[in-house]
PDB file of C-alpha atoms in Angstrom:
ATOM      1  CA  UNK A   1     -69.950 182.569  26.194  1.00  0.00           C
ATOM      2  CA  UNK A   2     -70.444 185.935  24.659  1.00  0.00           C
ATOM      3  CA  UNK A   3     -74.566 186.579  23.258  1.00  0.00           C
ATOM      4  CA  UNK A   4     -74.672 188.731  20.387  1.00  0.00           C
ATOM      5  CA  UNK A   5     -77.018 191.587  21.058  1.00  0.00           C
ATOM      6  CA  UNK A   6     -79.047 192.144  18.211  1.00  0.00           C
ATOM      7  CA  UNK A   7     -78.509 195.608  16.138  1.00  0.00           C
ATOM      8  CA  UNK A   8     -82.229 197.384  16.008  1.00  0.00           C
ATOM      9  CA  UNK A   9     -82.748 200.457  14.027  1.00  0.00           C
ATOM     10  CA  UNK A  10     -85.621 202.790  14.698  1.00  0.00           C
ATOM     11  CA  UNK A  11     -87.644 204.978  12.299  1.00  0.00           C
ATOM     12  CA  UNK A  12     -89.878 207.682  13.308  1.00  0.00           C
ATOM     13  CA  UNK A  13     -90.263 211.411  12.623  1.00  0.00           C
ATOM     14  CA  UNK A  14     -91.437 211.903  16.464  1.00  0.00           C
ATOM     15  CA  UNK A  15     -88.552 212.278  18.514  1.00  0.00           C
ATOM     16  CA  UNK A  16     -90.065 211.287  22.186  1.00  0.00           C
ATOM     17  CA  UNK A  17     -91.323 208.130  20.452  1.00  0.00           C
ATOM     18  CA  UNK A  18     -87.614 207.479  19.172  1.00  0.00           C
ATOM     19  CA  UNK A  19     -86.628 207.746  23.282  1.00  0.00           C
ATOM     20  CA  UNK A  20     -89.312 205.643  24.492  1.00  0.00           C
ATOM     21  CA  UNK A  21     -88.385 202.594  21.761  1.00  0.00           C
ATOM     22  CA  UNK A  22     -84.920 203.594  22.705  1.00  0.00           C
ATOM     23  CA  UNK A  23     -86.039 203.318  26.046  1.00  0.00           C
ATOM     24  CA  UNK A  24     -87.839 199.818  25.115  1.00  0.00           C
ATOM     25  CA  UNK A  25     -84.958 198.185  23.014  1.00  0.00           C
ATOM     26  CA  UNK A  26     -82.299 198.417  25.542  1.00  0.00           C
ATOM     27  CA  UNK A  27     -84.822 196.724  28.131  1.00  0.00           C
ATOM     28  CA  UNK A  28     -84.660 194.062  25.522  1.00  0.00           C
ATOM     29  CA  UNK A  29     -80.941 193.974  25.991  1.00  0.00           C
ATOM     30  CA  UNK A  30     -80.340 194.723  21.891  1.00  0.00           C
ATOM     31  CA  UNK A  31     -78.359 197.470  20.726  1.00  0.00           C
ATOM     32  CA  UNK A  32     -79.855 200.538  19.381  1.00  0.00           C
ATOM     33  CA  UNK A  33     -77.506 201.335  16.046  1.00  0.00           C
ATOM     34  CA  UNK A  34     -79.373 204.213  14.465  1.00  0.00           C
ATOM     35  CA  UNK A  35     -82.228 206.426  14.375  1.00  0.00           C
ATOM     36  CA  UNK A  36     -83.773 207.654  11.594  1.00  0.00           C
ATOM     37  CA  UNK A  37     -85.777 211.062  11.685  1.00  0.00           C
ATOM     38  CA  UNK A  38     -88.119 210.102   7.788  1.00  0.00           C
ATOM     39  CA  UNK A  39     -88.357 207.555   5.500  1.00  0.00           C
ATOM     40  CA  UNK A  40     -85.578 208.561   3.008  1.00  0.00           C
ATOM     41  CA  UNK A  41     -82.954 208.816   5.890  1.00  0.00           C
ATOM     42  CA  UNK A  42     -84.212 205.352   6.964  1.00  0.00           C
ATOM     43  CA  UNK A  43     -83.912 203.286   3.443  1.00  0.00           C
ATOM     44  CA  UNK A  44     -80.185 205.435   3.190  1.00  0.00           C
ATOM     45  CA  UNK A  45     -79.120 204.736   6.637  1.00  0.00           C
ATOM     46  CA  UNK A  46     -80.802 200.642   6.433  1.00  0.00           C
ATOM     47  CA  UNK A  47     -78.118 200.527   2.986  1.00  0.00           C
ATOM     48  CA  UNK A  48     -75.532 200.888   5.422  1.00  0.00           C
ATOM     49  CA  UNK A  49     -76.207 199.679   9.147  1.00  0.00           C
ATOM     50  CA  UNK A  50     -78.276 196.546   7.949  1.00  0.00           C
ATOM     51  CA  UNK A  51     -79.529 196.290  11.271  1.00  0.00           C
ATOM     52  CA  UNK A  52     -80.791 193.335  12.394  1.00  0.00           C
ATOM     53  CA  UNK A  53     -83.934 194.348  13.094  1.00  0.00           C
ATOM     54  CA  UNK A  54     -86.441 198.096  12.060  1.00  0.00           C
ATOM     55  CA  UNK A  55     -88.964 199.472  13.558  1.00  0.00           C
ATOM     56  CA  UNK A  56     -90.129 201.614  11.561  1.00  0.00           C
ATOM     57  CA  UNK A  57     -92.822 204.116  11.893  1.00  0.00           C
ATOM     58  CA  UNK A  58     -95.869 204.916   8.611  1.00  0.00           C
ATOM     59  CA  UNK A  59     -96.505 208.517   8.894  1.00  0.00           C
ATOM     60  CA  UNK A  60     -92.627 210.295   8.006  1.00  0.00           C
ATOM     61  CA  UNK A  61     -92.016 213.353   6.153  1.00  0.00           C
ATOM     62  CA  UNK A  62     -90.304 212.716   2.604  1.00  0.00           C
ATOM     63  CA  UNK A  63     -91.198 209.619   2.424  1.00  0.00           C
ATOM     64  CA  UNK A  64     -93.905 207.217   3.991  1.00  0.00           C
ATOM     65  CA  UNK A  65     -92.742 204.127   6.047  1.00  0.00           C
ATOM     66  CA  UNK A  66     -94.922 201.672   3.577  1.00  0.00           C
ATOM     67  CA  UNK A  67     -92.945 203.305   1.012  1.00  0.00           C
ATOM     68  CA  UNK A  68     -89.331 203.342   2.849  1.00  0.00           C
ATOM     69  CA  UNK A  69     -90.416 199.028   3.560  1.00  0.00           C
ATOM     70  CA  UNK A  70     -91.017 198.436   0.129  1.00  0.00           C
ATOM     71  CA  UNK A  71     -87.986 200.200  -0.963  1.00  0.00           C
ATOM     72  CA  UNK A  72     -85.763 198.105   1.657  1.00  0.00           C
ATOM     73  CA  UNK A  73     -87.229 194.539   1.125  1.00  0.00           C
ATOM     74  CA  UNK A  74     -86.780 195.059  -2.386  1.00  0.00           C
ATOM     75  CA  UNK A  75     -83.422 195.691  -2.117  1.00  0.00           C
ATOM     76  CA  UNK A  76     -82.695 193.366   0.885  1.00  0.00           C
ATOM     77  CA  UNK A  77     -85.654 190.477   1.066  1.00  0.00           C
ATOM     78  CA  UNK A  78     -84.681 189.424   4.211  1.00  0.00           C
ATOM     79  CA  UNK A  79     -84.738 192.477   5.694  1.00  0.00           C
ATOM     80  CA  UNK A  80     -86.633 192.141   9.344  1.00  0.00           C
ATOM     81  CA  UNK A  81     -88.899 195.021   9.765  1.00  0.00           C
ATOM     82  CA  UNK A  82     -91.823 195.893  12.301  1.00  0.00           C
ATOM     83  CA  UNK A  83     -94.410 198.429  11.793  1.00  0.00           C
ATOM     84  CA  UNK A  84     -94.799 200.417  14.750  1.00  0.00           C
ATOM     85  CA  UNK A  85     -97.070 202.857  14.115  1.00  0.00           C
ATOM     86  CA  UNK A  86    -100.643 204.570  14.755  1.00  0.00           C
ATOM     87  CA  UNK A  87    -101.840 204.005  11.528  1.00  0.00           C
ATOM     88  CA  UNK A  88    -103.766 200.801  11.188  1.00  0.00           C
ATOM     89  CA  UNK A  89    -106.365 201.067   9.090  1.00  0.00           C
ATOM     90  CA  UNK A  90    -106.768 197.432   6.791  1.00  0.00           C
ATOM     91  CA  UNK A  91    -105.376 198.666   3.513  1.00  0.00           C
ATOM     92  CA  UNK A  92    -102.024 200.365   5.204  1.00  0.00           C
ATOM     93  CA  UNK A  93    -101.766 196.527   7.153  1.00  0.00           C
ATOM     94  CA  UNK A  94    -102.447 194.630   4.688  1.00  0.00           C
ATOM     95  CA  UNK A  95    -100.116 196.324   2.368  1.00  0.00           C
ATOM     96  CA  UNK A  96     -97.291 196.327   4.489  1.00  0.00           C
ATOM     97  CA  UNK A  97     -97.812 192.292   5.755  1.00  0.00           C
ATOM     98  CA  UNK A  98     -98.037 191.573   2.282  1.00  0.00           C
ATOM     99  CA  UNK A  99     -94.693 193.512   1.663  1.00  0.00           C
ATOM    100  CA  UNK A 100     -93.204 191.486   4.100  1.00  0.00           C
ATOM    101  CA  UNK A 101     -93.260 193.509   7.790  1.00  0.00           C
ATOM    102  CA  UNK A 102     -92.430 190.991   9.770  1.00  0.00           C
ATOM    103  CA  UNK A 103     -94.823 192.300  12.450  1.00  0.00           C
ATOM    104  CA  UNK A 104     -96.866 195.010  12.727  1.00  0.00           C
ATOM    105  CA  UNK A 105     -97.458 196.368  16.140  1.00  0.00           C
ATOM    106  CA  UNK A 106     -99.682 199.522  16.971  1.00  0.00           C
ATOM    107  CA  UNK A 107     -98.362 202.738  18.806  1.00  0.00           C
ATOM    108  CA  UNK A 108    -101.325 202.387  21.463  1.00  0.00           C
ATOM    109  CA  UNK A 109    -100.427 199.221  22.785  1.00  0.00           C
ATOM    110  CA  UNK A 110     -99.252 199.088  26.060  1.00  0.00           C
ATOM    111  CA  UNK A 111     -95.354 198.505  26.649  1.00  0.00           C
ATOM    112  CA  UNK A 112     -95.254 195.508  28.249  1.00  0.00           C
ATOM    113  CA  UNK A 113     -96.862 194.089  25.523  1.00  0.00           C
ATOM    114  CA  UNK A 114     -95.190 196.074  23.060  1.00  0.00           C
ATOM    115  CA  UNK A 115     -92.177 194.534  23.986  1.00  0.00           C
ATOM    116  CA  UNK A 116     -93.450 190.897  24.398  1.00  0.00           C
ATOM    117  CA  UNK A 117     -93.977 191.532  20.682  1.00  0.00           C
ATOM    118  CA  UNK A 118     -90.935 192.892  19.671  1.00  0.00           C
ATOM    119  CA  UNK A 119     -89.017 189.809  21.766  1.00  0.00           C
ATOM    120  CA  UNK A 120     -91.645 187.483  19.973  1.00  0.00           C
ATOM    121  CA  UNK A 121     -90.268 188.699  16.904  1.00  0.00           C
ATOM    122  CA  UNK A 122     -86.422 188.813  17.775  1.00  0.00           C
ATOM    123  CA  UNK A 123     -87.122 185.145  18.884  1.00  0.00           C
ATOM    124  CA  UNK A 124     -88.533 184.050  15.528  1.00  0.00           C
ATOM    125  CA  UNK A 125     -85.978 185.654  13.600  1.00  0.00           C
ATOM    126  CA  UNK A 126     -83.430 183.992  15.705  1.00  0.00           C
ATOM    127  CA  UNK A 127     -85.120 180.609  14.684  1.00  0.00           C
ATOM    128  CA  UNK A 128     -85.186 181.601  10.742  1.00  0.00           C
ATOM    129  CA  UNK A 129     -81.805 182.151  10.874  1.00  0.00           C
ATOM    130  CA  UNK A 130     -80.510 178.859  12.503  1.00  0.00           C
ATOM    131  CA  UNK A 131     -82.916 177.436   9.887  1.00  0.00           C
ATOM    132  CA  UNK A 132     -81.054 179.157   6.808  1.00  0.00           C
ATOM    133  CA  UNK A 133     -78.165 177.996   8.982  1.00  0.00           C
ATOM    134  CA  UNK A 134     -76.974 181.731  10.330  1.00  0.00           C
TER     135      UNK A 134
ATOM    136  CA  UNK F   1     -89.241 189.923  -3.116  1.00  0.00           C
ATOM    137  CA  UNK F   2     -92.351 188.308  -0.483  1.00  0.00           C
ATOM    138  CA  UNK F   3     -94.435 185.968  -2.245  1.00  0.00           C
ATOM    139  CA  UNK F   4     -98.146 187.630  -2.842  1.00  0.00           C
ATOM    140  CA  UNK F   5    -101.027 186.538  -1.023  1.00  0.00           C
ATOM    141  CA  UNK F   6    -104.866 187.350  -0.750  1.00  0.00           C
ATOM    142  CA  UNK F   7    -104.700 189.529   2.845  1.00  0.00           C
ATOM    143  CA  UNK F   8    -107.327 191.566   1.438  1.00  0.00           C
ATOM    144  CA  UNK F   9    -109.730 188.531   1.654  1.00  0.00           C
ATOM    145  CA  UNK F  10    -108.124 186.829   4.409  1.00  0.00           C
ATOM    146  CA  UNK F  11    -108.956 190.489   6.501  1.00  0.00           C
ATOM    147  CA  UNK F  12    -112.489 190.716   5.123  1.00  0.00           C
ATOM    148  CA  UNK F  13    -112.984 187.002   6.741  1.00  0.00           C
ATOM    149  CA  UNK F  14    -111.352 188.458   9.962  1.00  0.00           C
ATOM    150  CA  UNK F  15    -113.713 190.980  10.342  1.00  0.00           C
ATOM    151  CA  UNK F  16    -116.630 189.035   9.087  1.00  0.00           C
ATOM    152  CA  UNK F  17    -115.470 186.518  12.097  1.00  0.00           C
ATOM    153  CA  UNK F  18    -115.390 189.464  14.266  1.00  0.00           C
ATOM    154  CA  UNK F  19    -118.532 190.802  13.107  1.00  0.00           C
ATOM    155  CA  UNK F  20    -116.985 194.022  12.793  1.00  0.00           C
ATOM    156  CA  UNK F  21    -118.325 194.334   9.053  1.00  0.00           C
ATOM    157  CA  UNK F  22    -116.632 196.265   6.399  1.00  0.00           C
ATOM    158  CA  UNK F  23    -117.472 199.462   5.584  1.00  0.00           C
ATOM    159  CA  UNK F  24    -114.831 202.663   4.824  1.00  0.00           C
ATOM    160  CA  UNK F  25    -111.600 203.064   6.459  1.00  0.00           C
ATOM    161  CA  UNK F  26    -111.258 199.589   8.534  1.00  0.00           C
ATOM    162  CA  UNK F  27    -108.839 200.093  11.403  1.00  0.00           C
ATOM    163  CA  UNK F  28    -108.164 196.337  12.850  1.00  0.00           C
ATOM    164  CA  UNK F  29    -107.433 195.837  16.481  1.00  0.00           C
ATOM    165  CA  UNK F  30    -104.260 194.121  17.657  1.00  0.00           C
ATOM    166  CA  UNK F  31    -105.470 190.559  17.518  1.00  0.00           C
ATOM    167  CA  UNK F  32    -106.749 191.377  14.257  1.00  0.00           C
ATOM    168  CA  UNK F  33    -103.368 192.019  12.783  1.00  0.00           C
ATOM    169  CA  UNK F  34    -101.867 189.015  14.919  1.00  0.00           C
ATOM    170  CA  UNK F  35    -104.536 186.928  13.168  1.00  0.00           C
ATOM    171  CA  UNK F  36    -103.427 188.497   9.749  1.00  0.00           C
ATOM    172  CA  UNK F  37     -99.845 187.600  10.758  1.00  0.00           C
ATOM    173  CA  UNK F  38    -100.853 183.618  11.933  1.00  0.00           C
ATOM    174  CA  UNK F  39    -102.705 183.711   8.379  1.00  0.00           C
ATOM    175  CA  UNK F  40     -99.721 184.901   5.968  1.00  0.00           C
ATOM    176  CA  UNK F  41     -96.798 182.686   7.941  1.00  0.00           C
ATOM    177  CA  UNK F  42     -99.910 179.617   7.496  1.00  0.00           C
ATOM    178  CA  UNK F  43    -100.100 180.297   3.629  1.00  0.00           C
ATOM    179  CA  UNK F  44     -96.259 180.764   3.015  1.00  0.00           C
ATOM    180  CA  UNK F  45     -95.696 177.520   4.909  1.00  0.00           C
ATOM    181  CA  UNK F  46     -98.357 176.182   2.229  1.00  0.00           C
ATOM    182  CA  UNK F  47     -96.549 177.558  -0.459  1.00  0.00           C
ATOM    183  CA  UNK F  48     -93.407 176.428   0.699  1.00  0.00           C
ATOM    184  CA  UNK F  49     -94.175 172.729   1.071  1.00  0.00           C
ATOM    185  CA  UNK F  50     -96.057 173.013  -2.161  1.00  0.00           C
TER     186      UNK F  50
END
């Protein structure tokens, strides 16, 4: 039997961090399918990878990742999207969770439990879909 | 579009919990946004059933 890896997208203006969640994603046996370098690039290229999953970084030139999340959940509400980012002061959390980030994960945690996260999430969006019947 | 809910207060009662008070620019630890998250799904499974 053949497992679907899932498709992850990753958004972040820093390009080391894009190589180390590279890094991360593939450990997590899930395909990497693009990366996006702001937030504009990241709503255009989300239009047309819909990616399983985003992480997707705040602090992007042109246009902020709060920003880039609203504009993608509006236009795709089931859209599965995890902060990962070193800005987590309450207002910038509690507007994205109330967007609808899936998770929000900050950059300073370490990678093992960075990617227990990221799994945790994969896992639960593996359960809403056999729930909606994906 | 996700259904609204009061995070503001939920994260005041968080920190309150925490004793972290809530003054300026609040950054929230980990757990703190973990709680948040355990919070929202709690409340949309509310709403849902409602």
């Amino acid at each position: 039997m053949t497992v679907r890896k899932s498709r992850v997208m990753i958004a972040d203006d820093e390009k080391h961090i894009r190589l180390l969640l590279r890094a991360m994603v593939g450990q997590l046996e899930c395909e990497v399918v693009g990366e996006a370098g702001d937030g504009q690039e990241a709503v255009a290229m989300y239009r047309s990878l819909k990616p399983d999953l985003l992480l997707l970084d705040v602090n992007m030139p042109r246009q902020t990742g709060d920003e880039a999340l609203e504009e993608i959940l509006g236009e795709f509400p089931e859209a599965a999207v995890i902060m990962l980012t070193s800005v987590f002061d309450r207002e910038t959390v509690g507007r994205c969770l109330s967007l609808g980030a899936v998770n929000y994960i900050r950059k300073d945690t370490p990678l093992p439990e960075m990617k227990r996260l990221v799994r945790e999430t994969l896992a639960g969006l593996a359960t809403r879909e056999e729930e909606h019947g994906g | 579009m996700a259904a609204k809910f009061d995070l503001e207060k939920m994260l005041r009662e968080i920190e309150e919990d925490e004793g972290a008070g809530g003054q300026g620019k609040q950054e929230l630890s980990q757990e703190e946004i973990r709680k948040a998250l355990r919070e929202r799904r709690k409340d949309r499974t509310e709403k849902g059933k409602a």
